[in-house]
Amino acid sequence: MIRFEDVSVTYDGVPEPTVAAVDFTVPEGELVLLAGPSGVGKSTILGAVSGLVPHFTGGTLRGRVTVAGRDTRTHKPRELADVVGTVGQDPLSHFVTDTVEDELAYGMESLGLAPDVMRRRVEETLDLLGLAALRDRPIATLSGGQQQRVAIGSVLTPHPQVLVLDEPTSALDPAAAEEVLAVLQRLVHDLGTTVLLAEHRLERVVQYADQVVLLPAPGAAPLLGAPADIMAVSPVYPPVVDLGRLAGWSPLPLTVRDARRRATPLRDRLAAHTPPTPTPATAPGTTTAASAPAPGTTTAASAPASAGAPGADAAVPGAPSDTAASAPRPASRLRLRRRRGAVPAEDGAVVAEVRGLGVRRDGVRALRDVDLTVAPGETVALMGRNGAGKSTLLGSLVGLVQPSAGQVRVGGAVPHRTPPRELVRRVGLVPQEPRDLLYADTVAAECAAADQDAQAAPGACRALVSALLPGVTDATHPRDLSEGQRLALALAVVLTARPPLLLLDEPTRGLDYGAKARLVAELRALAAAGHAIVLATHDVELAAELAHRVVLLAEGEVIADGPTAEVVVSSPSYAPQVTKILAPQRWLTVAQVREALA
Amino acid sequence: MRRTPDGADAGGDPAAAARTRPAAVAPGPRGTPGRSGARRAAGVHAGAWWVWALALGVGATRTSNPLLLGLLLAVSAYVVVTCRANTPSARSYAAFVRLGLAVLGIRLFFAVVLGSPIPGSHVLLTLPEAPLPHWAQGIRLGGRVTAEALLFALYDGLKLATLLVCVGAANALAAPARLLKSLPGALYEMGVAVVVALTFAPHLVADGRRLRAARRLRGRPDRGLRGLVHVGLPVLEGALERSVALAAAMDARGYGRTAEVTPAVRRTTAALTLGGLLGVCAGTYGLLTAAGGTYGLPVLLAGLAAALAGLRLGGRRSPRTRYRPDAWNPRSCLVAGSGVAVAALLSLAAARDPDALHPGVVPLVAPALPLWPAAAVLLALAPAFAAPGTTARKEPS
């Protein structure tokens, strides 16, 4: 169905080809997964199938790509529209019309299908994707998972033989991702659609793939094979494969079920060990004691693993003047102080405190009666569906969102009433799109601006960048960095002000396993150095690796708050793969198992 | 704003209001979620709503009687509240009402500050008058403010505000994007461009907000002019990137596919369109000059016909079809007809009885409600009973 014959693509102004020696065939009716680290040209290969590369992006394509017998060299994307359906990374930039039903019909209108055929297919697709209840809704009001389904539906209605998807689940919560993957399964099984998809989160998709195309490195020839064979040699692999490699299982299991059936001996070996329970490096009790005399010593004294902490060794909780306030105060005085805006931290054991927080946005209750406390050195993962209120909660912690009820205090200050210049020294947020934080043309200029914004010593930000991103030169444009590097740069910019509380919104979106591992190491070091970290994420594996505590949100309310092991083990959607495989034992990550076996 | 059958019937007959009430209480068969769309349930062509609303606007320009204008406003508001679908553009009505109020305010402000040529004897207050140089003769700053001048400005401003609110009603009842869909095939691409531009503005606003928030995260003030300037460039960059992504997506979905047409058809299309447009130009010129009174109209009409034929023929090049196009059904005729009737009757009344429709301000008199023009305005309520029931549907959440 899709045939690449010795294809290489070279973009204008780049000396090396982005992909080279691509030569494989995707037979009809198969679901093929394109895997590989970031920057190896997965999107380029996907674009070549729909003809957008090179017709739309420019560059030179050598070799030949044929889809359903049509050569993309002679057929423009619009002439391939009836055989290839393409959904890009961001469904929002895909929509042409504003309501669901019109969007589903748009592609068919362009192809000139008869009105009665269009009507029938729209109804069928609404049912197939479970969108019937949303048919009149403006697309902008839908959740991420719903938008992704509408985007898939909108390319399905012309009945393409090939479906090309670029990271269809990376922005979705686990349940919504399963929903989308179930739809793809159904298309492959019932309609014989050929699906080619790229995805970083292999743990979600690899078990559905018939074949895997692995791009091991930029410019290297791709490998094509059965998922288990490819996973044995792949530089990117999901936790289940990691565990399989560790235990020496062959063939490698790809699903939790396969792994469980083989895991009995491993469970027996592990029975003698108890899974470690991750605890904050800084116990709250010691902080209270230490913070009163000299806040600067808190982290230095209680950071045993701060060896890798890049320049964040002196994260001072709260303002320098908090020495006076160490004893807990009656509630009435709290309220009095709150009105004054920036006040020193009452209690050194708490970096942020949220009490009975309610937020209304456009008449919708985004948060309701939320309580949350974060202690220094603690890592908290906020999880929950798309639209459950995770970002809103982070926003209210940095004062972007004004609470309609309850109170929020970060380092003793009320975020939305504190001037930004003050606030950056108490709390820092890395937004979902790290690029939003970066304005300058070069890394050096960005660092200089960050030093100035944070009133830090010149060179403070650059030192952080050098630690987080070794090898990035001053003259690099932030736009030319990879997704992971950009995140690290934004992180460095935020850390320049040394906020005791660090917030991250969906940090692993678009990161491959390597970049994710680096991020985990960085965040661990920061937590060990006494930073409190709150991250909103859909990535259960990340939460399992990092978080001491998991807070589950649903419909704007906290529905669970407890140690990671307790919260995720009991939940089928939020349990990481290792937990599912080794249940009833409470192991969360492969690293824990590896340590226990060593 | 839910429908208010009691408060908003604005002099309409109570029996009719009662008839609509059951629909408001129980959604009825029309209101079952999952059934065909709200906008389709009404079954009224978008063009019909625009004709109705613009005709009401034309009617408003025929009179300056505040009672008639108020009646027009009430009637259009009632129909909007009863008939609008639950779409984002339907919520723009309030914005138009505010715009109308602003226009009224500005008109009154100018009448107070700059004075008015209306002679009047009832002086309300005297503002200090600023002496102006001789070259600014005829302009007055400050001075006497008379009740007559204020009243005249009020009537005048109300007329303009009513016109604006009528446009707002059209906007709320049928989004302009929906209207553009009814364009002939050859103009389709222009329509898409407008639709994309219309959805683009909200994205820009959202981007701007996000980036201002990001400025705050960097510890810079997020308010003030400088904040806006710094955010401007990234917002434009983001907009550009999004449009490129959208263009790619549209291309991959078959936008701009063309059908093969014979060279003969292509040439005929070009000739008809060009000739037609030239004809329209020549005809208009003929109509406007005194000498061309004889050939003006026929040439204009012939040119128009040729251009339309060219457009129709040009549509053959595009293989597009329409998904559930708005149908011009009897209901649409009724809606459009009721609006046109109001405009026609008010024009007739303005010609036959100008005094009733333009109450004088010198001497000061209380305006009276002319009976049969008022009855004519009530005709515009017809759509509320012919095509109601779209707001009774609750949005499934």
PDB file of N, CA and C in Angstrom, chain A residues 181-260:
ATOM      1  N   LEU A 181      -6.875   4.841  20.509  1.00  0.00           N
ATOM      2  CA  LEU A 181      -6.233   3.639  19.990  1.00  0.00           C
ATOM      3  C   LEU A 181      -7.262   2.556  19.685  1.00  0.00           C
ATOM      4  N   ALA A 182      -8.332   2.511  20.500  1.00  0.00           N
ATOM      5  CA  ALA A 182      -9.384   1.538  20.223  1.00  0.00           C
ATOM      6  C   ALA A 182     -10.015   1.825  18.869  1.00  0.00           C
ATOM      7  N   VAL A 183     -10.174   3.110  18.560  1.00  0.00           N
ATOM      8  CA  VAL A 183     -10.739   3.475  17.266  1.00  0.00           C
ATOM      9  C   VAL A 183      -9.816   3.019  16.141  1.00  0.00           C
ATOM     10  N   LEU A 184      -8.525   3.234  16.306  1.00  0.00           N
ATOM     11  CA  LEU A 184      -7.577   2.820  15.264  1.00  0.00           C
ATOM     12  C   LEU A 184      -7.623   1.301  15.081  1.00  0.00           C
ATOM     13  N   GLN A 185      -7.662   0.571  16.203  1.00  0.00           N
ATOM     14  CA  GLN A 185      -7.784  -0.874  16.166  1.00  0.00           C
ATOM     15  C   GLN A 185      -8.973  -1.271  15.306  1.00  0.00           C
ATOM     16  N   ARG A 186     -10.080  -0.612  15.574  1.00  0.00           N
ATOM     17  CA  ARG A 186     -11.315  -0.966  14.915  1.00  0.00           C
ATOM     18  C   ARG A 186     -11.223  -0.709  13.411  1.00  0.00           C
ATOM     19  N   LEU A 187     -10.574   0.406  13.054  1.00  0.00           N
ATOM     20  CA  LEU A 187     -10.430   0.724  11.636  1.00  0.00           C
ATOM     21  C   LEU A 187      -9.605  -0.337  10.939  1.00  0.00           C
ATOM     22  N   VAL A 188      -8.518  -0.749  11.601  1.00  0.00           N
ATOM     23  CA  VAL A 188      -7.644  -1.741  10.987  1.00  0.00           C
ATOM     24  C   VAL A 188      -8.377  -3.070  10.867  1.00  0.00           C
ATOM     25  N   HIS A 189      -9.106  -3.430  11.911  1.00  0.00           N
ATOM     26  CA  HIS A 189      -9.761  -4.730  11.894  1.00  0.00           C
ATOM     27  C   HIS A 189     -10.985  -4.755  10.999  1.00  0.00           C
ATOM     28  N   ASP A 190     -11.829  -3.738  11.110  1.00  0.00           N
ATOM     29  CA  ASP A 190     -13.117  -3.799  10.411  1.00  0.00           C
ATOM     30  C   ASP A 190     -13.054  -3.251   8.991  1.00  0.00           C
ATOM     31  N   LEU A 191     -12.278  -2.207   8.785  1.00  0.00           N
ATOM     32  CA  LEU A 191     -12.292  -1.563   7.467  1.00  0.00           C
ATOM     33  C   LEU A 191     -11.031  -1.866   6.661  1.00  0.00           C
ATOM     34  N   GLY A 192     -10.065  -2.539   7.254  1.00  0.00           N
ATOM     35  CA  GLY A 192      -8.846  -2.855   6.513  1.00  0.00           C
ATOM     36  C   GLY A 192      -8.013  -1.639   6.186  1.00  0.00           C
ATOM     37  N   THR A 193      -8.160  -0.568   6.978  1.00  0.00           N
ATOM     38  CA  THR A 193      -7.368   0.631   6.730  1.00  0.00           C
ATOM     39  C   THR A 193      -5.905   0.365   7.079  1.00  0.00           C
ATOM     40  N   THR A 194      -5.014   0.899   6.275  1.00  0.00           N
ATOM     41  CA  THR A 194      -3.593   0.823   6.582  1.00  0.00           C
ATOM     42  C   THR A 194      -3.242   2.025   7.443  1.00  0.00           C
ATOM     43  N   VAL A 195      -2.600   1.801   8.564  1.00  0.00           N
ATOM     44  CA  VAL A 195      -2.288   2.908   9.460  1.00  0.00           C
ATOM     45  C   VAL A 195      -0.780   2.991   9.655  1.00  0.00           C
ATOM     46  N   LEU A 196      -0.240   4.174   9.491  1.00  0.00           N
ATOM     47  CA  LEU A 196       1.166   4.422   9.782  1.00  0.00           C
ATOM     48  C   LEU A 196       1.194   5.520  10.833  1.00  0.00           C
ATOM     49  N   LEU A 197       1.767   5.219  12.008  1.00  0.00           N
ATOM     50  CA  LEU A 197       1.753   6.259  13.035  1.00  0.00           C
ATOM     51  C   LEU A 197       3.092   6.362  13.734  1.00  0.00           C
ATOM     52  N   ALA A 198       3.420   7.575  14.125  1.00  0.00           N
ATOM     53  CA  ALA A 198       4.634   7.822  14.897  1.00  0.00           C
ATOM     54  C   ALA A 198       4.208   8.155  16.306  1.00  0.00           C
ATOM     55  N   GLU A 199       4.943   7.646  17.290  1.00  0.00           N
ATOM     56  CA  GLU A 199       4.562   7.924  18.675  1.00  0.00           C
ATOM     57  C   GLU A 199       5.783   7.755  19.571  1.00  0.00           C
ATOM     58  N   HIS A 200       5.919   8.690  20.519  1.00  0.00           N
ATOM     59  CA  HIS A 200       7.007   8.567  21.484  1.00  0.00           C
ATOM     60  C   HIS A 200       6.632   7.643  22.626  1.00  0.00           C
ATOM     61  N   ARG A 201       5.360   7.647  22.984  1.00  0.00           N
ATOM     62  CA  ARG A 201       4.953   6.851  24.143  1.00  0.00           C
ATOM     63  C   ARG A 201       4.675   5.430  23.691  1.00  0.00           C
ATOM     64  N   LEU A 202       5.751   4.674  23.543  1.00  0.00           N
ATOM     65  CA  LEU A 202       5.616   3.326  23.006  1.00  0.00           C
ATOM     66  C   LEU A 202       4.770   2.438  23.895  1.00  0.00           C
ATOM     67  N   GLU A 203       4.807   2.708  25.217  1.00  0.00           N
ATOM     68  CA  GLU A 203       4.052   1.821  26.101  1.00  0.00           C
ATOM     69  C   GLU A 203       2.568   1.845  25.783  1.00  0.00           C
ATOM     70  N   ARG A 204       2.138   2.902  25.115  1.00  0.00           N
ATOM     71  CA  ARG A 204       0.720   2.960  24.780  1.00  0.00           C
ATOM     72  C   ARG A 204       0.387   2.219  23.493  1.00  0.00           C
ATOM     73  N   VAL A 205       1.325   2.195  22.537  1.00  0.00           N
ATOM     74  CA  VAL A 205       0.941   1.740  21.200  1.00  0.00           C
ATOM     75  C   VAL A 205       1.613   0.478  20.719  1.00  0.00           C
ATOM     76  N   VAL A 206       2.754   0.119  21.306  1.00  0.00           N
ATOM     77  CA  VAL A 206       3.546  -0.917  20.641  1.00  0.00           C
ATOM     78  C   VAL A 206       2.788  -2.240  20.561  1.00  0.00           C
ATOM     79  N   GLN A 207       1.885  -2.480  21.512  1.00  0.00           N
ATOM     80  CA  GLN A 207       1.190  -3.767  21.465  1.00  0.00           C
ATOM     81  C   GLN A 207       0.154  -3.849  20.343  1.00  0.00           C
ATOM     82  N   TYR A 208      -0.200  -2.707  19.781  1.00  0.00           N
ATOM     83  CA  TYR A 208      -1.182  -2.729  18.692  1.00  0.00           C
ATOM     84  C   TYR A 208      -0.525  -2.877  17.327  1.00  0.00           C
ATOM     85  N   ALA A 209       0.799  -2.700  17.269  1.00  0.00           N
ATOM     86  CA  ALA A 209       1.463  -2.640  15.965  1.00  0.00           C
ATOM     87  C   ALA A 209       1.655  -4.029  15.377  1.00  0.00           C
ATOM     88  N   ASP A 210       1.465  -4.129  14.056  1.00  0.00           N
ATOM     89  CA  ASP A 210       1.795  -5.366  13.358  1.00  0.00           C
ATOM     90  C   ASP A 210       3.284  -5.382  13.027  1.00  0.00           C
ATOM     91  N   GLN A 211       3.791  -4.208  12.674  1.00  0.00           N
ATOM     92  CA  GLN A 211       5.215  -4.105  12.386  1.00  0.00           C
ATOM     93  C   GLN A 211       5.718  -2.797  12.959  1.00  0.00           C
ATOM     94  N   VAL A 212       7.020  -2.738  13.189  1.00  0.00           N
ATOM     95  CA  VAL A 212       7.631  -1.505  13.662  1.00  0.00           C
ATOM     96  C   VAL A 212       8.721  -1.105  12.688  1.00  0.00           C
ATOM     97  N   VAL A 213       8.716   0.168  12.313  1.00  0.00           N
ATOM     98  CA  VAL A 213       9.822   0.720  11.546  1.00  0.00           C
ATOM     99  C   VAL A 213      10.644   1.535  12.526  1.00  0.00           C
ATOM    100  N   LEU A 214      11.880   1.140  12.707  1.00  0.00           N
ATOM    101  CA  LEU A 214      12.724   1.824  13.684  1.00  0.00           C
ATOM    102  C   LEU A 214      13.732   2.695  12.953  1.00  0.00           C
ATOM    103  N   LEU A 215      13.757   3.969  13.325  1.00  0.00           N
ATOM    104  CA  LEU A 215      14.799   4.864  12.826  1.00  0.00           C
ATOM    105  C   LEU A 215      15.789   5.039  13.971  1.00  0.00           C
ATOM    106  N   PRO A 216      16.913   4.325  13.925  1.00  0.00           N
ATOM    107  CA  PRO A 216      17.780   4.321  15.115  1.00  0.00           C
ATOM    108  C   PRO A 216      18.498   5.642  15.348  1.00  0.00           C
ATOM    109  N   ALA A 217      18.902   6.332  14.287  1.00  0.00           N
ATOM    110  CA  ALA A 217      19.657   7.573  14.454  1.00  0.00           C
ATOM    111  C   ALA A 217      19.425   8.444  13.235  1.00  0.00           C
ATOM    112  N   PRO A 218      19.676   9.764  13.342  1.00  0.00           N
ATOM    113  CA  PRO A 218      19.448  10.633  12.188  1.00  0.00           C
ATOM    114  C   PRO A 218      20.278  10.169  10.989  1.00  0.00           C
ATOM    115  N   GLY A 219      19.615  10.024   9.871  1.00  0.00           N
ATOM    116  CA  GLY A 219      20.325   9.653   8.659  1.00  0.00           C
ATOM    117  C   GLY A 219      20.619   8.173   8.530  1.00  0.00           C
ATOM    118  N   ALA A 220      20.331   7.385   9.566  1.00  0.00           N
ATOM    119  CA  ALA A 220      20.600   5.951   9.483  1.00  0.00           C
ATOM    120  C   ALA A 220      19.447   5.250   8.781  1.00  0.00           C
ATOM    121  N   ALA A 221      19.745   4.122   8.170  1.00  0.00           N
ATOM    122  CA  ALA A 221      18.704   3.395   7.452  1.00  0.00           C
ATOM    123  C   ALA A 221      17.730   2.787   8.445  1.00  0.00           C
ATOM    124  N   PRO A 222      16.446   2.820   8.130  1.00  0.00           N
ATOM    125  CA  PRO A 222      15.468   2.273   9.071  1.00  0.00           C
ATOM    126  C   PRO A 222      15.455   0.744   9.090  1.00  0.00           C
ATOM    127  N   LEU A 223      15.047   0.191  10.212  1.00  0.00           N
ATOM    128  CA  LEU A 223      14.884  -1.255  10.339  1.00  0.00           C
ATOM    129  C   LEU A 223      13.395  -1.549  10.370  1.00  0.00           C
ATOM    130  N   LEU A 224      12.991  -2.603   9.682  1.00  0.00           N
ATOM    131  CA  LEU A 224      11.589  -2.973   9.676  1.00  0.00           C
ATOM    132  C   LEU A 224      11.473  -4.390  10.191  1.00  0.00           C
ATOM    133  N   GLY A 225      10.545  -4.635  11.094  1.00  0.00           N
ATOM    134  CA  GLY A 225      10.407  -6.000  11.561  1.00  0.00           C
ATOM    135  C   GLY A 225       9.256  -6.154  12.527  1.00  0.00           C
ATOM    136  N   ALA A 226       9.115  -7.344  13.055  1.00  0.00           N
ATOM    137  CA  ALA A 226       8.072  -7.606  14.041  1.00  0.00           C
ATOM    138  C   ALA A 226       8.392  -6.803  15.297  1.00  0.00           C
ATOM    139  N   PRO A 227       7.388  -6.338  16.009  1.00  0.00           N
ATOM    140  CA  PRO A 227       7.633  -5.467  17.164  1.00  0.00           C
ATOM    141  C   PRO A 227       8.614  -6.068  18.164  1.00  0.00           C
ATOM    142  N   ALA A 228       8.466  -7.369  18.482  1.00  0.00           N
ATOM    143  CA  ALA A 228       9.327  -7.952  19.507  1.00  0.00           C
ATOM    144  C   ALA A 228      10.791  -7.952  19.058  1.00  0.00           C
ATOM    145  N   ASP A 229      11.029  -8.262  17.778  1.00  0.00           N
ATOM    146  CA  ASP A 229      12.419  -8.286  17.287  1.00  0.00           C
ATOM    147  C   ASP A 229      13.028  -6.896  17.309  1.00  0.00           C
ATOM    148  N   ILE A 230      12.234  -5.908  16.876  1.00  0.00           N
ATOM    149  CA  ILE A 230      12.771  -4.552  16.806  1.00  0.00           C
ATOM    150  C   ILE A 230      13.027  -4.022  18.215  1.00  0.00           C
ATOM    151  N   MET A 231      12.126  -4.330  19.136  1.00  0.00           N
ATOM    152  CA  MET A 231      12.280  -3.799  20.491  1.00  0.00           C
ATOM    153  C   MET A 231      13.544  -4.340  21.159  1.00  0.00           C
ATOM    154  N   ALA A 232      13.975  -5.540  20.729  1.00  0.00           N
ATOM    155  CA  ALA A 232      15.169  -6.123  21.322  1.00  0.00           C
ATOM    156  C   ALA A 232      16.406  -5.282  21.021  1.00  0.00           C
ATOM    157  N   VAL A 233      16.399  -4.543  19.919  1.00  0.00           N
ATOM    158  CA  VAL A 233      17.586  -3.771  19.553  1.00  0.00           C
ATOM    159  C   VAL A 233      17.352  -2.266  19.600  1.00  0.00           C
ATOM    160  N   SER A 234      16.112  -1.864  19.905  1.00  0.00           N
ATOM    161  CA  SER A 234      15.770  -0.444  19.775  1.00  0.00           C
ATOM    162  C   SER A 234      16.395   0.403  20.884  1.00  0.00           C
ATOM    163  N   PRO A 235      16.835   1.623  20.544  1.00  0.00           N
ATOM    164  CA  PRO A 235      17.296   2.525  21.599  1.00  0.00           C
ATOM    165  C   PRO A 235      16.133   3.132  22.392  1.00  0.00           C
ATOM    166  N   VAL A 236      14.934   3.039  21.856  1.00  0.00           N
ATOM    167  CA  VAL A 236      13.764   3.514  22.610  1.00  0.00           C
ATOM    168  C   VAL A 236      12.869   2.322  22.877  1.00  0.00           C
ATOM    169  N   TYR A 237      12.422   2.188  24.095  1.00  0.00           N
ATOM    170  CA  TYR A 237      11.585   1.037  24.417  1.00  0.00           C
ATOM    171  C   TYR A 237      10.733   1.368  25.639  1.00  0.00           C
ATOM    172  N   PRO A 238       9.565   0.757  25.720  1.00  0.00           N
ATOM    173  CA  PRO A 238       8.690   1.003  26.875  1.00  0.00           C
ATOM    174  C   PRO A 238       9.163   0.224  28.096  1.00  0.00           C
ATOM    175  N   PRO A 239       8.658   0.547  29.287  1.00  0.00           N
ATOM    176  CA  PRO A 239       9.085  -0.138  30.509  1.00  0.00           C
ATOM    177  C   PRO A 239       8.901  -1.648  30.447  1.00  0.00           C
ATOM    178  N   VAL A 240       7.838  -2.113  29.795  1.00  0.00           N
ATOM    179  CA  VAL A 240       7.605  -3.560  29.769  1.00  0.00           C
ATOM    180  C   VAL A 240       8.753  -4.261  29.061  1.00  0.00           C
ATOM    181  N   VAL A 241       9.282  -3.642  28.024  1.00  0.00           N
ATOM    182  CA  VAL A 241      10.410  -4.209  27.293  1.00  0.00           C
ATOM    183  C   VAL A 241      11.678  -4.119  28.138  1.00  0.00           C
ATOM    184  N   ASP A 242      11.815  -3.006  28.829  1.00  0.00           N
ATOM    185  CA  ASP A 242      12.971  -2.822  29.706  1.00  0.00           C
ATOM    186  C   ASP A 242      13.002  -3.937  30.745  1.00  0.00           C
ATOM    187  N   LEU A 243      11.845  -4.216  31.335  1.00  0.00           N
ATOM    188  CA  LEU A 243      11.760  -5.256  32.350  1.00  0.00           C
ATOM    189  C   LEU A 243      12.057  -6.617  31.722  1.00  0.00           C
ATOM    190  N   GLY A 244      11.538  -6.809  30.506  1.00  0.00           N
ATOM    191  CA  GLY A 244      11.789  -8.065  29.803  1.00  0.00           C
ATOM    192  C   GLY A 244      13.268  -8.259  29.528  1.00  0.00           C
ATOM    193  N   ARG A 245      13.931  -7.166  29.128  1.00  0.00           N
ATOM    194  CA  ARG A 245      15.367  -7.264  28.874  1.00  0.00           C
ATOM    195  C   ARG A 245      16.116  -7.565  30.163  1.00  0.00           C
ATOM    196  N   LEU A 246      15.660  -6.928  31.251  1.00  0.00           N
ATOM    197  CA  LEU A 246      16.315  -7.119  32.544  1.00  0.00           C
ATOM    198  C   LEU A 246      16.180  -8.569  33.001  1.00  0.00           C
ATOM    199  N   ALA A 247      14.987  -9.126  32.800  1.00  0.00           N
ATOM    200  CA  ALA A 247      14.743 -10.485  33.261  1.00  0.00           C
ATOM    201  C   ALA A 247      15.226 -11.512  32.247  1.00  0.00           C
ATOM    202  N   GLY A 248      15.651 -11.039  31.085  1.00  0.00           N
ATOM    203  CA  GLY A 248      16.173 -11.949  30.072  1.00  0.00           C
ATOM    204  C   GLY A 248      15.099 -12.776  29.395  1.00  0.00           C
ATOM    205  N   TRP A 249      13.886 -12.251  29.289  1.00  0.00           N
ATOM    206  CA  TRP A 249      12.822 -12.992  28.621  1.00  0.00           C
ATOM    207  C   TRP A 249      13.012 -12.942  27.120  1.00  0.00           C
ATOM    208  N   SER A 250      12.752 -14.082  26.446  1.00  0.00           N
ATOM    209  CA  SER A 250      12.836 -14.092  24.996  1.00  0.00           C
ATOM    210  C   SER A 250      11.775 -15.039  24.452  1.00  0.00           C
ATOM    211  N   PRO A 251      10.953 -14.648  23.499  1.00  0.00           N
ATOM    212  CA  PRO A 251      10.885 -13.304  22.905  1.00  0.00           C
ATOM    213  C   PRO A 251      10.401 -12.272  23.924  1.00  0.00           C
ATOM    214  N   LEU A 252      10.699 -11.036  23.638  1.00  0.00           N
ATOM    215  CA  LEU A 252      10.343  -9.965  24.560  1.00  0.00           C
ATOM    216  C   LEU A 252       8.828  -9.803  24.648  1.00  0.00           C
ATOM    217  N   PRO A 253       8.299  -9.649  25.830  1.00  0.00           N
ATOM    218  CA  PRO A 253       6.863  -9.372  25.925  1.00  0.00           C
ATOM    219  C   PRO A 253       6.594  -7.915  25.533  1.00  0.00           C
ATOM    220  N   LEU A 254       5.449  -7.694  24.887  1.00  0.00           N
ATOM    221  CA  LEU A 254       5.091  -6.322  24.503  1.00  0.00           C
ATOM    222  C   LEU A 254       3.886  -5.827  25.286  1.00  0.00           C
ATOM    223  N   THR A 255       3.126  -6.755  25.816  1.00  0.00           N
ATOM    224  CA  THR A 255       1.952  -6.333  26.574  1.00  0.00           C
ATOM    225  C   THR A 255       2.125  -6.737  28.021  1.00  0.00           C
ATOM    226  N   VAL A 256       1.362  -6.048  28.857  1.00  0.00           N
ATOM    227  CA  VAL A 256       1.399  -6.346  30.275  1.00  0.00           C
ATOM    228  C   VAL A 256       0.983  -7.794  30.509  1.00  0.00           C
ATOM    229  N   ARG A 257       0.035  -8.246  29.703  1.00  0.00           N
ATOM    230  CA  ARG A 257      -0.479  -9.605  29.890  1.00  0.00           C
ATOM    231  C   ARG A 257       0.612 -10.641  29.608  1.00  0.00           C
ATOM    232  N   ASP A 258       1.311 -10.490  28.473  1.00  0.00           N
ATOM    233  CA  ASP A 258       2.406 -11.402  28.144  1.00  0.00           C
ATOM    234  C   ASP A 258       3.434 -11.430  29.257  1.00  0.00           C
ATOM    235  N   ALA A 259       3.761 -10.225  29.725  1.00  0.00           N
ATOM    236  CA  ALA A 259       4.802 -10.120  30.726  1.00  0.00           C
ATOM    237  C   ALA A 259       4.366 -10.794  32.023  1.00  0.00           C
ATOM    238  N   ARG A 260       3.117 -10.588  32.389  1.00  0.00           N
ATOM    239  CA  ARG A 260       2.613 -11.184  33.639  1.00  0.00           C
ATOM    240  C   ARG A 260       2.698 -12.694  33.606  1.00  0.00           C
TER     241      ARG A 260
END
